[in-house]
Short mmCIF file of C-alpha atoms in Angstrom, two decimals:
data_model
loop_
_atom_site.label_atom_id
_atom_site.label_comp_id
_atom_site.label_asym_id
_atom_site.label_seq_id
_atom_site.Cartn_x
_atom_site.Cartn_y
_atom_site.Cartn_z
CA UNK A 672 -25.88 16.58 -8.03
CA UNK A 673 -23.70 15.07 -5.30
CA UNK A 674 -20.30 13.95 -6.56
CA UNK A 675 -17.91 11.69 -4.67
CA UNK A 676 -14.28 12.15 -5.70
CA UNK A 677 -12.42 8.97 -4.72
CA UNK A 678 -9.13 8.89 -6.67
CA UNK A 679 -5.88 7.16 -5.89
CA UNK A 680 -2.57 8.98 -6.37
CA UNK A 681 -1.07 9.78 -9.75
CA UNK A 682 2.33 8.31 -8.96
CA UNK A 683 5.17 10.70 -9.70
CA UNK A 684 2.81 13.66 -10.06
CA UNK A 685 0.17 14.17 -7.38
CA UNK A 686 -1.09 12.62 -4.17
CA UNK A 687 -4.65 11.32 -4.12
CA UNK A 688 -5.72 14.40 -2.13
CA UNK A 689 -4.14 16.69 -4.73
CA UNK A 690 -5.90 14.82 -7.52
CA UNK A 691 -9.25 15.24 -5.77
CA UNK A 692 -8.59 18.93 -5.13
CA UNK A 693 -7.78 19.61 -8.79
CA UNK A 694 -10.88 17.79 -10.00
CA UNK A 695 -13.02 19.68 -7.48
CA UNK A 696 -11.80 23.04 -8.80
CA UNK A 697 -12.61 22.03 -12.35
CA UNK A 698 -16.07 20.78 -11.43
CA UNK A 699 -16.86 23.97 -9.52
CA UNK A 700 -15.88 26.10 -12.52
CA UNK A 701 -18.56 24.43 -14.64
CA UNK A 702 -21.18 23.50 -12.05
CA UNK A 703 -20.84 25.56 -8.87
CA UNK A 704 -24.20 24.18 -7.72
CA UNK A 705 -22.88 20.64 -7.43
CA UNK A 706 -21.98 19.29 -4.00
CA UNK A 707 -18.51 17.75 -4.13
CA UNK A 708 -17.24 15.30 -1.49
CA UNK A 709 -13.52 14.46 -1.68
CA UNK A 710 -12.43 11.11 -0.27
CA UNK A 711 -8.93 10.11 -1.47
CA UNK A 712 -8.34 6.36 -1.47
CA UNK A 713 -5.52 3.85 -1.88
CA UNK A 714 -5.17 0.16 -2.62
CA UNK A 715 -3.74 -0.82 0.76
CA UNK A 716 -0.12 0.00 -0.10
CA UNK A 717 1.56 3.39 -0.16
CA UNK A 718 -0.97 6.16 0.27
CA UNK A 719 -3.04 4.23 2.82
CA UNK A 720 -1.97 6.44 5.72
CA UNK A 721 -2.74 9.55 3.64
CA UNK A 722 -6.21 8.16 2.88
CA UNK A 723 -6.87 7.58 6.58
CA UNK A 724 -5.64 11.07 7.47
CA UNK A 725 -7.84 12.64 4.78
CA UNK A 726 -10.80 10.78 6.30
CA UNK A 727 -10.16 12.36 9.70
CA UNK A 728 -7.71 10.07 11.46
CA UNK A 729 -5.06 11.76 13.59
CA UNK A 730 -1.43 11.98 12.50
CA UNK A 731 1.57 11.01 14.59
CA UNK A 732 5.12 11.63 13.37
CA UNK A 733 7.82 9.33 14.70
CA UNK A 734 11.53 8.79 14.20
CA UNK A 735 12.69 5.49 12.75
CA UNK A 736 15.28 4.17 10.30
CA UNK A 737 14.99 3.51 6.59
CA UNK A 738 15.66 0.25 4.75
CA UNK A 739 19.43 0.68 4.98
CA UNK A 740 19.56 2.10 8.50
CA UNK A 741 19.58 5.84 7.87
CA UNK A 742 17.46 8.11 10.10
CA UNK A 743 13.96 8.77 8.86
CA UNK A 744 10.80 10.44 10.15
CA UNK A 745 7.47 8.99 9.09
CA UNK A 746 3.81 9.45 9.92
CA UNK A 747 1.20 6.92 10.90
CA UNK A 748 -2.51 7.36 11.48
CA UNK A 749 -4.37 6.79 14.75
CA UNK A 750 -7.98 6.74 15.82
CA UNK A 751 -8.81 5.48 19.30
CA UNK A 752 -6.82 2.31 19.87
CA UNK A 753 -6.31 1.65 16.14
CA UNK A 754 -3.21 2.56 14.12
CA UNK A 755 -2.42 2.43 10.42
CA UNK A 756 1.27 1.94 9.66
CA UNK A 757 2.63 2.02 6.13
CA UNK A 758 5.64 -0.05 5.12
CA UNK A 759 6.54 2.04 2.06
CA UNK A 760 6.98 5.30 3.95
CA UNK A 761 9.42 3.76 6.41
CA UNK A 762 11.34 1.08 4.54
CA UNK A 763 10.10 1.21 0.97
CA UNK A 764 11.95 1.81 -2.26
CA UNK A 765 11.19 5.51 -1.94
CA UNK A 766 13.16 5.55 1.32
CA UNK A 767 16.44 4.30 -0.19
CA UNK A 768 19.15 6.95 0.13
CA UNK A 769 19.75 8.35 -3.32
CA UNK A 770 17.48 5.66 -4.69
CA UNK A 771 20.37 3.18 -4.57
CA UNK A 772 19.05 -0.37 -3.99
CA UNK A 773 20.49 -2.79 -1.45
CA UNK A 774 18.55 -5.99 -2.18
CA UNK A 775 20.56 -8.23 0.15
CA UNK A 776 21.22 -5.82 3.02
CA UNK A 777 17.98 -3.84 3.22
CA UNK A 778 15.53 -4.68 5.98
CA UNK A 779 12.12 -3.92 7.49
CA UNK A 780 13.61 -3.05 10.90
CA UNK A 781 12.33 0.52 10.66
CA UNK A 782 8.79 -0.73 10.18
CA UNK A 783 9.11 -2.67 13.42
CA UNK A 784 10.19 0.39 15.36
CA UNK A 785 7.18 2.35 14.07
CA UNK A 786 4.85 -0.48 15.08
CA UNK A 787 6.53 -0.58 18.49
CA UNK A 788 5.91 3.13 18.98
CA UNK A 789 2.28 2.70 17.95
CA UNK A 790 1.94 -0.05 20.56
CA UNK A 791 3.58 2.21 23.15
CA UNK A 792 1.02 4.85 22.26
CA UNK A 793 -1.80 2.42 23.07
CA UNK A 794 -2.62 0.86 19.71
CA UNK A 795 -4.33 -2.49 20.08
CA UNK A 796 -5.40 -2.84 16.47
CA UNK A 797 -2.57 -2.35 14.00
CA UNK A 798 -3.13 -2.27 10.25
CA UNK A 799 0.05 -2.89 8.28
CA UNK A 800 -0.19 -1.44 4.78
CA UNK A 801 2.22 -3.56 2.76
CA UNK A 802 3.73 -2.78 -0.61
CA UNK A 803 6.74 -1.06 -2.11
CA UNK A 804 9.29 -2.84 0.07
CA UNK A 805 13.00 -2.28 -0.60
CA UNK A 806 13.98 -5.53 1.09
CA UNK A 807 13.52 -9.27 1.00
CA UNK A 808 13.88 -10.18 4.66
CA UNK A 809 10.76 -12.23 5.33
CA UNK A 810 9.60 -9.72 7.92
CA UNK A 811 12.60 -10.56 10.10
CA UNK A 812 13.50 -6.89 10.45
CA UNK A 813 9.94 -6.06 11.47
CA UNK A 814 10.25 -8.56 14.29
CA UNK A 815 13.76 -7.46 15.27
CA UNK A 816 12.44 -3.92 15.50
CA UNK A 817 9.85 -5.26 17.95
CA UNK A 818 12.49 -6.92 20.13
CA UNK A 819 12.92 -10.40 18.61
CA UNK A 820 16.43 -11.80 18.31
CA UNK A 821 17.67 -14.02 15.51
CA UNK A 822 20.80 -16.05 16.12
CA UNK A 823 23.14 -18.25 14.14
CA UNK A 824 24.12 -21.80 15.04
CA UNK A 825 26.71 -20.52 17.51
CA UNK A 826 24.25 -18.28 19.33
CA UNK A 827 25.43 -15.01 17.86
CA UNK A 828 22.87 -12.32 17.02
CA UNK A 829 22.42 -11.77 13.33
CA UNK A 830 22.41 -8.28 11.83
CA UNK A 831 19.38 -7.06 9.93
CA UNK A 832 18.95 -7.71 6.23
CA UNK A 833 17.70 -10.58 4.11
CA UNK A 834 21.13 -11.93 3.24
CA UNK A 835 22.10 -12.44 6.89
CA UNK A 836 19.21 -14.88 7.31
CA UNK A 837 21.18 -17.48 5.38
CA UNK A 838 22.81 -18.10 8.79
CA UNK A 839 19.57 -18.07 10.79
CA UNK A 840 19.30 -20.94 13.25
CA UNK A 841 17.00 -19.77 16.05
CA UNK A 842 14.36 -17.13 16.66
CA UNK A 843 14.09 -15.86 20.23
CA UNK A 844 10.77 -14.14 20.94
CA UNK A 845 11.21 -13.63 24.68
CA UNK A 846 12.04 -9.96 24.18
CA UNK A 847 9.16 -9.27 21.79
CA UNK A 848 7.23 -6.11 22.66
CA UNK A 849 4.82 -7.18 25.43
CA UNK A 850 1.86 -5.40 23.84
CA UNK A 851 2.05 -7.70 20.82
CA UNK A 852 0.29 -10.36 22.88
CA UNK A 853 -2.70 -8.04 23.41
CA UNK A 854 -2.94 -6.52 19.95
CA UNK A 855 -4.61 -7.64 16.75
CA UNK A 856 -2.72 -7.23 13.49
CA UNK A 857 -4.00 -7.02 9.93
CA UNK A 858 -2.03 -6.89 6.71
CA UNK A 859 -3.55 -4.98 3.83
CA UNK A 860 -2.27 -6.90 0.86
CA UNK A 861 -3.44 -8.06 -2.56
CA UNK A 862 -0.35 -10.11 -3.37
CA UNK A 863 -1.05 -13.84 -3.05
CA UNK A 864 2.49 -15.15 -3.60
CA UNK A 865 3.98 -17.63 -1.12
CA UNK A 866 7.28 -16.99 0.64
CA UNK A 867 9.36 -19.57 -1.24
CA UNK A 868 9.76 -21.10 -4.68
CA UNK A 869 9.41 -19.82 -8.24
CA UNK A 870 6.44 -17.63 -7.28
CA UNK A 871 7.97 -16.56 -3.98
CA UNK A 872 9.30 -13.31 -2.56
CA UNK A 873 12.87 -13.69 -3.81
CA UNK A 874 12.18 -15.12 -7.25
CA UNK A 875 9.38 -12.74 -8.24
CA UNK A 876 10.00 -9.50 -6.41
CA UNK A 877 13.69 -9.26 -5.49
CA UNK A 878 14.78 -8.50 -9.10
CA UNK A 879 12.49 -5.46 -8.98
CA UNK A 880 14.56 -4.27 -6.01
CA UNK A 881 17.87 -4.54 -7.79
CA UNK A 882 18.73 -8.17 -7.03
CA UNK A 883 20.99 -10.02 -9.47
CA UNK A 884 20.52 -13.68 -10.33
CA UNK A 885 23.11 -14.52 -7.69
CA UNK A 886 21.36 -12.29 -5.13
CA UNK A 887 18.09 -14.08 -5.77
CA UNK A 888 19.73 -17.43 -5.03
CA UNK A 889 21.17 -16.05 -1.79
CA UNK A 890 17.83 -14.58 -0.73
CA UNK A 891 15.88 -17.73 -1.57
CA UNK A 892 18.22 -19.82 0.58
CA UNK A 893 18.00 -17.22 3.33
CA UNK A 894 14.18 -17.24 3.25
CA UNK A 895 14.20 -21.02 3.51
CA UNK A 896 16.43 -20.93 6.59
CA UNK A 897 14.33 -18.18 8.07
CA UNK A 898 11.13 -20.15 7.55
CA UNK A 899 12.64 -23.12 9.38
CA UNK A 900 13.66 -20.94 12.34
CA UNK A 901 10.20 -19.37 12.54
CA UNK A 902 8.50 -22.75 12.37
CA UNK A 903 10.67 -24.10 15.20
CA UNK A 904 9.94 -21.05 17.38
CA UNK A 905 6.21 -20.71 16.77
CA UNK A 906 4.94 -24.09 15.61
CA UNK A 907 3.29 -22.23 12.72
CA UNK A 908 4.05 -22.86 9.06
CA UNK A 909 2.78 -19.95 6.98
CA UNK A 910 5.37 -20.07 4.20
CA UNK A 911 2.94 -21.45 1.64
CA UNK A 912 0.04 -19.22 2.62
CA UNK A 913 -1.17 -16.70 0.02
CA UNK A 914 0.39 -13.36 0.82
CA UNK A 915 3.37 -14.76 2.70
CA UNK A 916 5.61 -13.42 -0.06
CA UNK A 917 4.13 -9.92 0.05
CA UNK A 918 6.51 -6.99 0.57
CA UNK A 919 9.64 -9.14 0.46
CA UNK A 920 8.10 -11.74 2.74
CA UNK A 921 6.90 -9.25 5.35
CA UNK A 922 3.52 -10.94 5.10
CA UNK A 923 5.16 -14.16 6.27
CA UNK A 924 6.72 -12.61 9.36
CA UNK A 925 3.53 -10.77 10.27
CA UNK A 926 1.27 -13.79 9.80
CA UNK A 927 3.61 -16.29 11.45
CA UNK A 928 4.65 -14.37 14.56
CA UNK A 929 2.12 -11.55 14.94
CA UNK A 930 -0.76 -13.81 13.83
CA UNK A 931 -1.78 -11.08 11.41
CA UNK A 932 -4.92 -11.50 9.35
CA UNK A 933 -4.56 -10.86 5.62
CA UNK A 934 -7.21 -8.65 4.05
CA UNK A 935 -7.81 -7.22 0.60
CA UNK A 936 -6.25 -3.78 0.47
CA UNK A 937 -9.19 -1.85 -0.92
CA UNK A 938 -11.54 -3.41 1.65
CA UNK A 939 -9.28 -2.15 4.43
CA UNK A 940 -9.17 1.34 2.92
CA UNK A 941 -12.95 1.43 2.52
CA UNK A 942 -13.33 0.58 6.20
CA UNK A 943 -10.69 3.07 7.39
CA UNK A 944 -12.22 5.93 5.40
CA UNK A 945 -15.92 5.20 5.94
CA UNK A 946 -16.26 4.87 2.18
CA UNK A 947 -19.61 3.06 2.15
CA UNK A 948 -21.39 5.81 4.08
CA UNK A 949 -19.99 8.50 1.81
CA UNK A 950 -20.89 6.49 -1.28
CA UNK A 951 -24.49 6.17 -0.15
CA UNK A 952 -25.02 9.91 -0.63
CA UNK A 953 -23.44 10.11 -4.11
CA UNK A 954 -25.15 10.56 -7.48
CA UNK A 955 -21.86 10.31 -9.38
CA UNK A 956 -18.43 8.91 -8.53
CA UNK A 957 -15.14 9.97 -10.08
CA UNK A 958 -12.09 7.83 -9.45
CA UNK A 959 -8.79 7.06 -11.11
CA UNK A 960 -5.01 6.74 -10.90
CA UNK A 961 -1.96 7.58 -12.95
CA UNK A 962 -2.23 4.58 -15.25
CA UNK A 963 -5.38 2.55 -15.62
CA UNK A 964 -4.20 -0.75 -17.09
CA UNK A 965 -4.28 -4.53 -16.75
CA UNK A 966 -2.64 -4.31 -13.34
CA UNK A 967 -5.49 -2.08 -12.18
CA UNK A 968 -7.87 -5.01 -12.66
CA UNK A 969 -5.97 -7.01 -10.02
CA UNK A 970 -7.09 -5.18 -6.91
CA UNK A 971 -6.19 -1.54 -7.56
CA UNK A 972 -8.25 1.16 -5.90
CA UNK A 973 -10.19 2.63 -8.88
CA UNK A 974 -11.55 -0.77 -9.89
CA UNK A 975 -12.60 -1.42 -6.29
CA UNK A 976 -14.33 1.94 -6.17
CA UNK A 977 -16.09 1.24 -9.47
CA UNK A 978 -17.30 -2.16 -8.30
CA UNK A 979 -18.73 -0.70 -5.09
CA UNK A 980 -20.47 2.11 -6.94
CA UNK A 981 -21.87 -0.19 -9.61
CA UNK A 982 -23.36 -2.41 -6.90
CA UNK A 983 -25.41 0.64 -5.83
CA UNK A 984 -26.27 1.66 -9.38
CA UNK A 985 -24.16 4.82 -9.24
CA UNK A 986 -22.38 5.88 -12.46
CA UNK A 987 -18.58 6.01 -12.27
CA UNK A 988 -16.19 8.13 -14.33
CA UNK A 989 -12.56 7.03 -14.63
CA UNK A 990 -9.81 9.65 -14.82
CA UNK A 991 -6.20 8.67 -15.49
CA UNK A 992 -2.99 9.88 -17.03
CA UNK A 993 -3.12 6.98 -19.45
CA UNK A 994 -5.67 4.21 -20.03
CA UNK A 995 -4.64 1.03 -21.83
CA UNK A 996 -7.80 -0.93 -21.08
CA UNK A 997 -10.31 -1.47 -23.87
CA UNK A 998 -13.78 0.02 -23.77
CA UNK A 999 -15.13 -3.45 -23.04
CA UNK A 1000 -12.75 -3.90 -20.12
CA UNK A 1001 -13.68 -0.51 -18.70
CA UNK A 1002 -17.39 -1.27 -18.95
CA UNK A 1003 -16.91 -4.71 -17.40
CA UNK A 1004 -15.07 -3.08 -14.49
CA UNK A 1005 -18.01 -0.76 -13.89
CA UNK A 1006 -16.88 2.50 -15.51
CA UNK A 1007 -19.50 4.41 -17.46
CA UNK A 1008 -17.07 6.97 -18.92
CA UNK A 1009 -13.34 7.61 -19.00
CA UNK A 1010 -11.04 10.60 -19.51
CA UNK A 1011 -7.26 10.77 -19.77
CA UNK A 1012 -4.72 13.53 -19.38
CA UNK A 1013 -3.11 12.16 -22.53
CA UNK A 1014 -6.06 13.45 -24.52
CA UNK A 1015 -5.09 16.96 -23.45
CA UNK A 1016 -1.31 16.56 -23.36
CA UNK A 1017 0.11 13.58 -25.29
CA UNK A 1018 3.68 14.13 -24.08
CA UNK A 1019 4.03 12.01 -20.93
CA UNK A 1020 6.62 14.16 -19.19
CA UNK A 1021 4.72 17.39 -19.77
CA UNK A 1022 1.48 15.67 -18.76
CA UNK A 1023 3.00 14.65 -15.43
CA UNK A 1024 4.33 18.17 -14.81
CA UNK A 1025 0.97 19.74 -15.69
CA UNK A 1026 -1.16 17.08 -14.00
CA UNK A 1027 -3.02 19.45 -11.66
CA UNK A 1028 -3.86 21.87 -14.47
CA UNK A 1029 -5.01 19.07 -16.75
CA UNK A 1030 -7.13 17.48 -14.02
CA UNK A 1031 -8.88 20.78 -13.48
CA UNK A 1032 -9.81 20.79 -17.15
CA UNK A 1033 -10.95 17.15 -16.96
CA UNK A 1034 -13.11 18.01 -13.98
CA UNK A 1035 -14.65 20.89 -15.91
CA UNK A 1036 -15.37 18.64 -18.90
CA UNK A 1037 -16.93 15.88 -16.78
CA UNK A 1038 -19.23 18.41 -15.12
CA UNK A 1039 -20.16 20.05 -18.43
CA UNK A 1040 -20.89 16.76 -20.12
CA UNK A 1041 -22.83 15.32 -17.20
CA UNK A 1042 -24.72 18.48 -16.43
#
């Protein structure tokens, strides 16, 4: 039996690689004759760099700044002239000092400096893994980090941060990193929201980043001004495009100025990790994440893994901390069986603390039942 372990992270407990390692130990305890192949995955947001590294990409650590300007060191993945850069690790919610939100002042500037360093290192294909942003700045900080300048009506440079864009008048791209012109950019993103309006970046996502009702109004007006400045500078109008509102509007800045191509997150991860080739050798697939729920059905990694395996007729076992989907929903998504840590430890806090131990037991049970 050849088993492919392709889990996503169990947020707050274990990385995807740690999940796979725990399952592998459990499987080996019951069926040491099985061949286990571990291939951690992600949905195109946080964890994407880790998935690439686990698949053999090289790691580069670089200095940058977090969403509120504090120093930060992050890693990105490289292979040949391709680089995978993750927004969340540089300027995501997890990078906020003390976890204190700054919905109006936070920016994606640090993401831009990482991209700039990747370009300096020779990257000519840059994958931007979006998701988990702490800011709503329309990707302005990303571009400022790459050398763009945003000015007010009197020609003064604006500081970083979404709120400052309420004074945006012009976008000057003459200082943009020269390698941008020779590089191709992709955004890994499943969000299809536009930049503006009731379904836009400010209205939908800013409250999740600590924005008050008043902050949302400020940020919406700022995004509108920013969109006008970008349109005047580039002749492109991407504000209404699906995905423009992703990661606080970072999708908009990337698509409008970097001409980035939007791709489904799990498709990008499959390509980066060589998933299809590894799947071809599998007799059984085990995948999962911390919570398998309705949101999982909208582009999360385990459902993507299940769909790919089902297309090849390979049975798929779901493993999660909690599962709120019905049996019918699980079957429709392609899962042939499901196990939860909650079955072993109903207390959520203890389950999260004991996740590795419980996953080892789940791995043992899956192997025993299947064998």
